[in-house]
Every structure is written in C-alpha cells, then in structure tokens.
GROMACS .gro file of C-alpha atoms in nm:
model
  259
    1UNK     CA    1  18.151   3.895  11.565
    2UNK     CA    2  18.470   3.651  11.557
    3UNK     CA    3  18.324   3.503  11.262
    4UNK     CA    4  18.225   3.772  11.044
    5UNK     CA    5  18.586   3.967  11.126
    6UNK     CA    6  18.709   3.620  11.014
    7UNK     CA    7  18.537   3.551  10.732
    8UNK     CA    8  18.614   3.902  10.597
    9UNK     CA    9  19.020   3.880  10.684
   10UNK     CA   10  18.984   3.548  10.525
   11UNK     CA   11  19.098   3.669  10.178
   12UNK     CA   12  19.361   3.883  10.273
   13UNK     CA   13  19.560   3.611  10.470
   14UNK     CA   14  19.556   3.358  10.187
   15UNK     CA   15  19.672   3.644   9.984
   16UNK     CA   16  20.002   3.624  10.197
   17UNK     CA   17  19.968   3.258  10.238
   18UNK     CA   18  20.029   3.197   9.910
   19UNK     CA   19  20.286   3.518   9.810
   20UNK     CA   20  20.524   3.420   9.616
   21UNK     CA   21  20.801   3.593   9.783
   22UNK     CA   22  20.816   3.229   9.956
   23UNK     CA   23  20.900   3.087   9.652
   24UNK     CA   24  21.159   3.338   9.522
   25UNK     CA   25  21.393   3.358   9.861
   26UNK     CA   26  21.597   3.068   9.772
   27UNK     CA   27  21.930   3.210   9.835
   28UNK     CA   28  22.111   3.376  10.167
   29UNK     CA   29  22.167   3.693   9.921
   30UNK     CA   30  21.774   3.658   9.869
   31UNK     CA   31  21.756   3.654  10.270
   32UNK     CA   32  21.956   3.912  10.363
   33UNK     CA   33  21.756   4.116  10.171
   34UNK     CA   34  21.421   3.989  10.290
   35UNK     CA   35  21.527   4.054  10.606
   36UNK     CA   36  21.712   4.391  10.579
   37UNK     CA   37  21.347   4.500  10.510
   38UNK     CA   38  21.147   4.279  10.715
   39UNK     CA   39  21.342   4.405  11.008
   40UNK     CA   40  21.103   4.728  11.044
   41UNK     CA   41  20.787   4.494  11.074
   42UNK     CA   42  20.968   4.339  11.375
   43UNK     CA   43  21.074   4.640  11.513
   44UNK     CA   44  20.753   4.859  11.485
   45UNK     CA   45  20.562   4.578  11.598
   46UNK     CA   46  20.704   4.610  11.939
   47UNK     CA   47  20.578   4.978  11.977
   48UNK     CA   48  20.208   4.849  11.893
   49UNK     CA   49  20.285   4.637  12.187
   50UNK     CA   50  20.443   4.883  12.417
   51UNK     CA   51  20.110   5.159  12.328
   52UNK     CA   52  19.853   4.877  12.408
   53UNK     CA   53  20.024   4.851  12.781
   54UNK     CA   54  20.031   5.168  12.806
   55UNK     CA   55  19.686   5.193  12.762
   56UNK     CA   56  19.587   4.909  12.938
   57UNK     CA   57  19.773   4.922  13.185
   58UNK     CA   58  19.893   5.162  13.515
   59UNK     CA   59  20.202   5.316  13.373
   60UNK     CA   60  20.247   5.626  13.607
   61UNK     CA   61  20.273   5.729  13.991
   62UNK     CA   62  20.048   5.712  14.178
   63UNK     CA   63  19.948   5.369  14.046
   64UNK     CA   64  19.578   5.264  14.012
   65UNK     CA   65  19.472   4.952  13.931
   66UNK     CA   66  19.406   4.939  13.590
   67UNK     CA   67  19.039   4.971  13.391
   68UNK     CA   68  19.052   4.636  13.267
   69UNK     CA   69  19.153   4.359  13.423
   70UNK     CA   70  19.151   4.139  13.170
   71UNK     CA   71  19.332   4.312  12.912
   72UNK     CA   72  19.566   4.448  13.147
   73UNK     CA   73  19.644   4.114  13.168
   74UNK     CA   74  19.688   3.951  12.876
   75UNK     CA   75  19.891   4.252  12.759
   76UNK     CA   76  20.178   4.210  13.005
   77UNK     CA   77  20.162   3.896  12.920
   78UNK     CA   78  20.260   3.929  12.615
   79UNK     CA   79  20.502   4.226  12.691
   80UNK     CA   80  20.681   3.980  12.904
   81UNK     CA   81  20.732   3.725  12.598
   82UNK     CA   82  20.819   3.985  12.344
   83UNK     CA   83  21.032   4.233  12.500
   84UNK     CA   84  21.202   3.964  12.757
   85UNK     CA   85  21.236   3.623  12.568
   86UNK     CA   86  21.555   3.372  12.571
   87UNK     CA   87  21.730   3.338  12.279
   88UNK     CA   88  21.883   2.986  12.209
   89UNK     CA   89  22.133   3.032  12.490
   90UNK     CA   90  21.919   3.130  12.734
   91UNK     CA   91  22.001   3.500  12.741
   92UNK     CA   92  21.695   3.748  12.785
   93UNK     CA   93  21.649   3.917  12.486
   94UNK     CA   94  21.356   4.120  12.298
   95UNK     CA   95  21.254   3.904  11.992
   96UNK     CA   96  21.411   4.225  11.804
   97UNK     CA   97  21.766   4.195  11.929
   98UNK     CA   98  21.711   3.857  11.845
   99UNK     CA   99  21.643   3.972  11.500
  100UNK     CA  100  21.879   4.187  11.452
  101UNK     CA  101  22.141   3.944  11.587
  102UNK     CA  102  21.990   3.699  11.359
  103UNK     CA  103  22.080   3.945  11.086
  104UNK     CA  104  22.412   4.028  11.178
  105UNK     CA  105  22.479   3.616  11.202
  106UNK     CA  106  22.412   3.585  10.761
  107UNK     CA  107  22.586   3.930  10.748
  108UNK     CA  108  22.287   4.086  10.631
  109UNK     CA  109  22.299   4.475  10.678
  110UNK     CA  110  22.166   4.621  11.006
  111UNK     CA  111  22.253   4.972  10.946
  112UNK     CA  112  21.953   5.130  10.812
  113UNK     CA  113  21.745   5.032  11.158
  114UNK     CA  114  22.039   5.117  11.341
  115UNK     CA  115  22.068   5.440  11.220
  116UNK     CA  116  21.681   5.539  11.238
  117UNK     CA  117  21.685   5.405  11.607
  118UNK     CA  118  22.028   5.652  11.648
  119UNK     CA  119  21.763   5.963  11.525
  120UNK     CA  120  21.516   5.850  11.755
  121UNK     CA  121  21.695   5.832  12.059
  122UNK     CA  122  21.838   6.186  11.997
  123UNK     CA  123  21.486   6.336  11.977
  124UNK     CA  124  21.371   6.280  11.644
  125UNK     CA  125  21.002   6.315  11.557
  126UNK     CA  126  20.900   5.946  11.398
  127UNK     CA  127  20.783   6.040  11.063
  128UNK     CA  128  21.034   6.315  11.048
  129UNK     CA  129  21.309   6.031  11.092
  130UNK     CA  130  21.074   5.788  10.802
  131UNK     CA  131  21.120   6.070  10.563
  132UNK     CA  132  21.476   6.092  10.641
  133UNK     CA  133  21.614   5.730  10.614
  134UNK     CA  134  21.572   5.727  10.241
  135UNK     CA  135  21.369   5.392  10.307
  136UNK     CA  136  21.197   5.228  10.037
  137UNK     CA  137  20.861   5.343   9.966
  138UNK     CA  138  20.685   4.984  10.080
  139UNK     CA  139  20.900   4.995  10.376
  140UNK     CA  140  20.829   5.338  10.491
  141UNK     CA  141  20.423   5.304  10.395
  142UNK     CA  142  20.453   5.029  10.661
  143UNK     CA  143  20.612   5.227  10.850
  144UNK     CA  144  20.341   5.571  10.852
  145UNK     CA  145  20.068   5.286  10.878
  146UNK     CA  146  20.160   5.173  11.208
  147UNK     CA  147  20.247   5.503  11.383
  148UNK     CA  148  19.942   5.670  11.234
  149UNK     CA  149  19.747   5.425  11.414
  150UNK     CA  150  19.913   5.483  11.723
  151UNK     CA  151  19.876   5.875  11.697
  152UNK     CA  152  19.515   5.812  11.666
  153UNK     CA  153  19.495   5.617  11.975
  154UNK     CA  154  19.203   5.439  11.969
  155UNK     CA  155  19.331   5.139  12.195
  156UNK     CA  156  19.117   4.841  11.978
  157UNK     CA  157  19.235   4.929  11.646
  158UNK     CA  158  19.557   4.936  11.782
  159UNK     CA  159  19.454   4.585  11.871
  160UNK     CA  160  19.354   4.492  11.579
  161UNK     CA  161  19.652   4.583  11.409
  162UNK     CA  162  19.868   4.426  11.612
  163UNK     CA  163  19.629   4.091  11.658
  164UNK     CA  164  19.546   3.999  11.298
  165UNK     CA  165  19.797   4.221  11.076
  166UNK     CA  166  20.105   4.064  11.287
  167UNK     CA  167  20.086   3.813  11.559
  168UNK     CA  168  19.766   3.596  11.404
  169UNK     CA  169  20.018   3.574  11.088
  170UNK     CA  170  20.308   3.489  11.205
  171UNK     CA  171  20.293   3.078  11.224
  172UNK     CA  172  20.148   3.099  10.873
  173UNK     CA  173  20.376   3.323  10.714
  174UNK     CA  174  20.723   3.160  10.874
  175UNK     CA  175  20.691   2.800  10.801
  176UNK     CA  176  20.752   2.732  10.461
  177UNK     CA  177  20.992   3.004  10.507
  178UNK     CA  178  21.188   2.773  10.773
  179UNK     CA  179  21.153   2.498  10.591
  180UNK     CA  180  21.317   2.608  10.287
  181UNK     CA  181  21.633   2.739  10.495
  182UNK     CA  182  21.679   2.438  10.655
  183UNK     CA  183  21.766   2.262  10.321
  184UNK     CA  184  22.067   2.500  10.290
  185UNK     CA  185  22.312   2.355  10.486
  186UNK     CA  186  22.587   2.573  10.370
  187UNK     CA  187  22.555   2.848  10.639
  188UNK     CA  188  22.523   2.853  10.985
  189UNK     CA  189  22.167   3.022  11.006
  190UNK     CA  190  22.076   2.868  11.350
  191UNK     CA  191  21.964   3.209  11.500
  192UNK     CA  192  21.755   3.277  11.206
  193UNK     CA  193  21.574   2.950  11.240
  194UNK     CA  194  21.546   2.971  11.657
  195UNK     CA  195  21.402   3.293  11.556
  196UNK     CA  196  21.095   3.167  11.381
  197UNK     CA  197  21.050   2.850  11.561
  198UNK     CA  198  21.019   3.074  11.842
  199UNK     CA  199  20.789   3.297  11.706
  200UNK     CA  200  20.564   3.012  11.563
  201UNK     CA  201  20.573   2.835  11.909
  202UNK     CA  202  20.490   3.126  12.124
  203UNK     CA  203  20.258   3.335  11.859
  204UNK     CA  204  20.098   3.039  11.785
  205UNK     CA  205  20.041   2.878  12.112
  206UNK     CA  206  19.981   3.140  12.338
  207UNK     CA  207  19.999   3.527  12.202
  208UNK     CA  208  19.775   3.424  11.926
  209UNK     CA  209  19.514   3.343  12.146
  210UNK     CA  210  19.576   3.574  12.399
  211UNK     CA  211  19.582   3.886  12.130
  212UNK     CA  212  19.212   3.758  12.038
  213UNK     CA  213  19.101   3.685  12.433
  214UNK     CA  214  19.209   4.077  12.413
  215UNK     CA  215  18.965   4.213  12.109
  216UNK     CA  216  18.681   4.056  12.203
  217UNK     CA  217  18.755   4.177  12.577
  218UNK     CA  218  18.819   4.574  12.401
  219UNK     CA  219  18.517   4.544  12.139
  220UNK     CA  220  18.259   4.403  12.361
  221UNK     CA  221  17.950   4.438  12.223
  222UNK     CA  222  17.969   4.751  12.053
  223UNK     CA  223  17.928   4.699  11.656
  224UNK     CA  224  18.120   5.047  11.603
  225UNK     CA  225  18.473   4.944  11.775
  226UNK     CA  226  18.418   4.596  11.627
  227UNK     CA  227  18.345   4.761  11.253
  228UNK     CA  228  18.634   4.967  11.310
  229UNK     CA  229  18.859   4.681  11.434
  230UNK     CA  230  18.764   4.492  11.157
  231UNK     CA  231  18.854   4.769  10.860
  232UNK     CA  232  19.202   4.862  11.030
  233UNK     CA  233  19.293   4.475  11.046
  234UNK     CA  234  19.227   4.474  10.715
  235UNK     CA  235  19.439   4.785  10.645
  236UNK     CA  236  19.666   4.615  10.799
  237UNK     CA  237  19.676   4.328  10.609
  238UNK     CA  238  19.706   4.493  10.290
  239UNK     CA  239  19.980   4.704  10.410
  240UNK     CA  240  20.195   4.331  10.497
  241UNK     CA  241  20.028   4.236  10.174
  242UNK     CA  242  20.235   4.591   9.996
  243UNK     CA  243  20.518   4.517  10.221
  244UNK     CA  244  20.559   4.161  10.054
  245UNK     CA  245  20.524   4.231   9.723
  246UNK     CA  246  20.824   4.563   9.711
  247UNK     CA  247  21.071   4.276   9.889
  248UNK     CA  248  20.960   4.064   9.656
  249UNK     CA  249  21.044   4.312   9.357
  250UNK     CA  250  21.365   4.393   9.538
  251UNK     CA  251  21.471   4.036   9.487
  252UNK     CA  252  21.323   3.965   9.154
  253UNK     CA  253  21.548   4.266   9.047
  254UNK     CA  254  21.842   4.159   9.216
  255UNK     CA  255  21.816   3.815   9.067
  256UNK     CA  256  21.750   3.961   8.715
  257UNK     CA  257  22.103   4.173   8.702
  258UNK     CA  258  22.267   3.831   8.794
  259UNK     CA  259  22.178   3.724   8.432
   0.00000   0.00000   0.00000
C-alpha cells in the first residue's frame, strides 16, 4: 500500500519540487512576503498535530490507556518536537514562535496571524474568523482545507494530511530555499535559516518516518481508510500546490510595479 500511495503522490511532490516560487524569492522583500503567507501553513499545521493526540491519545480524567499503543506513541513524540523544540539559544519554543520570531527578525509583518489568533482566543468560531481576516483567497482555501478535515474527524486522513501534505515535504521544499538565503549576506537572517535546518533535520530524520510508522499503524489493512488516506494526501498536496502558486503571484506582482 506504501507503494501505490507513493507512486500516486509522486506527481504532485515534483510539482512543488520544481515550483518556481524557489526561483523568484531572491530578495528579503520577496521573503517577507513568502513568509507573511507561509506563516498559516506553520501555524495550522500544529492543530493537525494537536487533533491527532487527541485522538490517539488519553486526553481526559479518568485516564485510560490509550487504543493504540503505537500511535499513541509516535504522536507524542512528535508533539514533544513540535510544540516544545529549542530554538538556537536553547530556549523551548513551538517551531511556530520560532516562526513568527523568525519573521519579526527580517521585519516581515506578523500582524495578520496575530490578529486571527486575538479572535480565536476570544471565542471566535474558525471559519467565522477565515472569513473575517480579509486573507487572500489561496491563503484562506488552505486554511478551510485543513479545518474541514479536522471537523470531519476521521483520525487517518487527518494523518494523511498532516504526513504527506506537510511533514514528508518539508526537507524537499526548504533546501534550495536555504541555500539561496545563505548567499545574501546582507541581513542577519540566522533565525530564519535555524528555522529550516531544524525542520529539515528533525522532519527529515525522525518525524518523517515516524508520521509514516503512524499511517500504516491507522490504515492497517483496510483498502477503504488507505483509499481515503491516499485521496486527502493528495488534496492536500494540491492545496500546498494552490498555496505556492498565489505567493508566487503575490511576488511576481510586487516585482512587476518595481519596473
């Protein structure tokens, strides 16, 4: 079944692979806005996380053990890593404070997330607070993706989601992207950079692996879950494929009223 969900994600990932928004970010103003967007991806990302321990996991009193082991495992695992990591002084930090830190560092604008996780905090209903924070359209379609997924609750497509439209991606998608911010040696971008090396260390090395240990544990043997797994990874890809492409416009428009 690995093989076959492989073989059919296959297209979709060189598809990002080879986006061209890699190509067109070649300035900090081309960053900041990359990231001003991007920022969402990193931030819904952790609630995809936070629903697969909850279901996986004993979350409420009395505790019992859990139903799965295994999974229960491998997801606090990775809870631990995401939502507790060091940043490059050592201080434990979620990989999105370390984003939005990150952000703050090349004075790109954090006020947007900032202002949705405001609404949220006070009550506000999720895609209530999407329609309200006159996001763009391939930013809040990313957005409805994700948290209709989680409203629908079925625990492996969640899985799937969050193992091949994010973490499986991540050492792919970042390198060239480091790589061509390390040439510019005219801002101090350090957190940035300890950012994605430390994504492409830990995704790659161990969350990676772990997030696939955890669909094959979910899907079994049952050729429903893994058909199902298989067509929302793929949604999923297409949605980072969308996501891509409207930052990519952004900055291809930006760069046009330059000239």
């Amino acid at each position: 079944m690995i093989a076959r969900l492989t073989d059919q994600l296959a297209p979709f990932k060189k598809q990002l692979i080879q986006h061209p928004i890699y190509q067109n970010i070649e300035s900090i103003t081309d960053f900041q806005r990359f990231m001003e967007s991007h920022v969402y991806a990193v931030w819904d990302f952790m609630s995809l996380v936070k629903k697969l321990q909850l279901d996986l996991t004993t979350t409420s009193l009395p505790w019992q053990p859990p139903a799965n082991n295994t999974a229960a495992r491998l997801i606090n695992e990775i809870v631990w890593g995401e939502e507790t990591d060091v940043d490059k002084n050592g201080t434990p930090v979620s990989h999105f404070e370390m984003y939005l830190n990150a952000m703050k560092q090349i004075n790109a604008s954090t006020d947007g997330i900032e202002e949705m996780l405001s609404s949220l905090k006070k009550g506000e209903n999720i895609f209530n607070a999407i329609n309200q924070a006159n996001l763009p359209d391939h930013v809040a379609d990313f957005l409805r993706f994700t948290f209709h997924i989680i409203e629908e609750g079925k625990t492996h497509k969640i899985a799937a989601v969050f193992t091949f439209g994010r973490e499986d991606l991540i050492p792919d998608m970042f390198i060239s992207m480091i790589r061509k911010m390390n040439h510019d040696n005219d801002h101090k971008i350090d957190q940035i950079i300890y950012y994605f090396e430390r994504h492409i260390e830990v995704d790659g090395d161990t969350h990676g692996p772990m997030a696939l240990e955890m669909i094959k544990n979910l899907c079994g043997t049952d050729p429903i879950k893994w058909d199902e797994a298989i067509t929302a990874a793929q949604e999923a890809l297409q949605r980072r494929i969308a996501l891509w492409d409207g930052i990519n416009h952004q900055i291809i428009q930006k760069e046009k009223t330059k000239t």
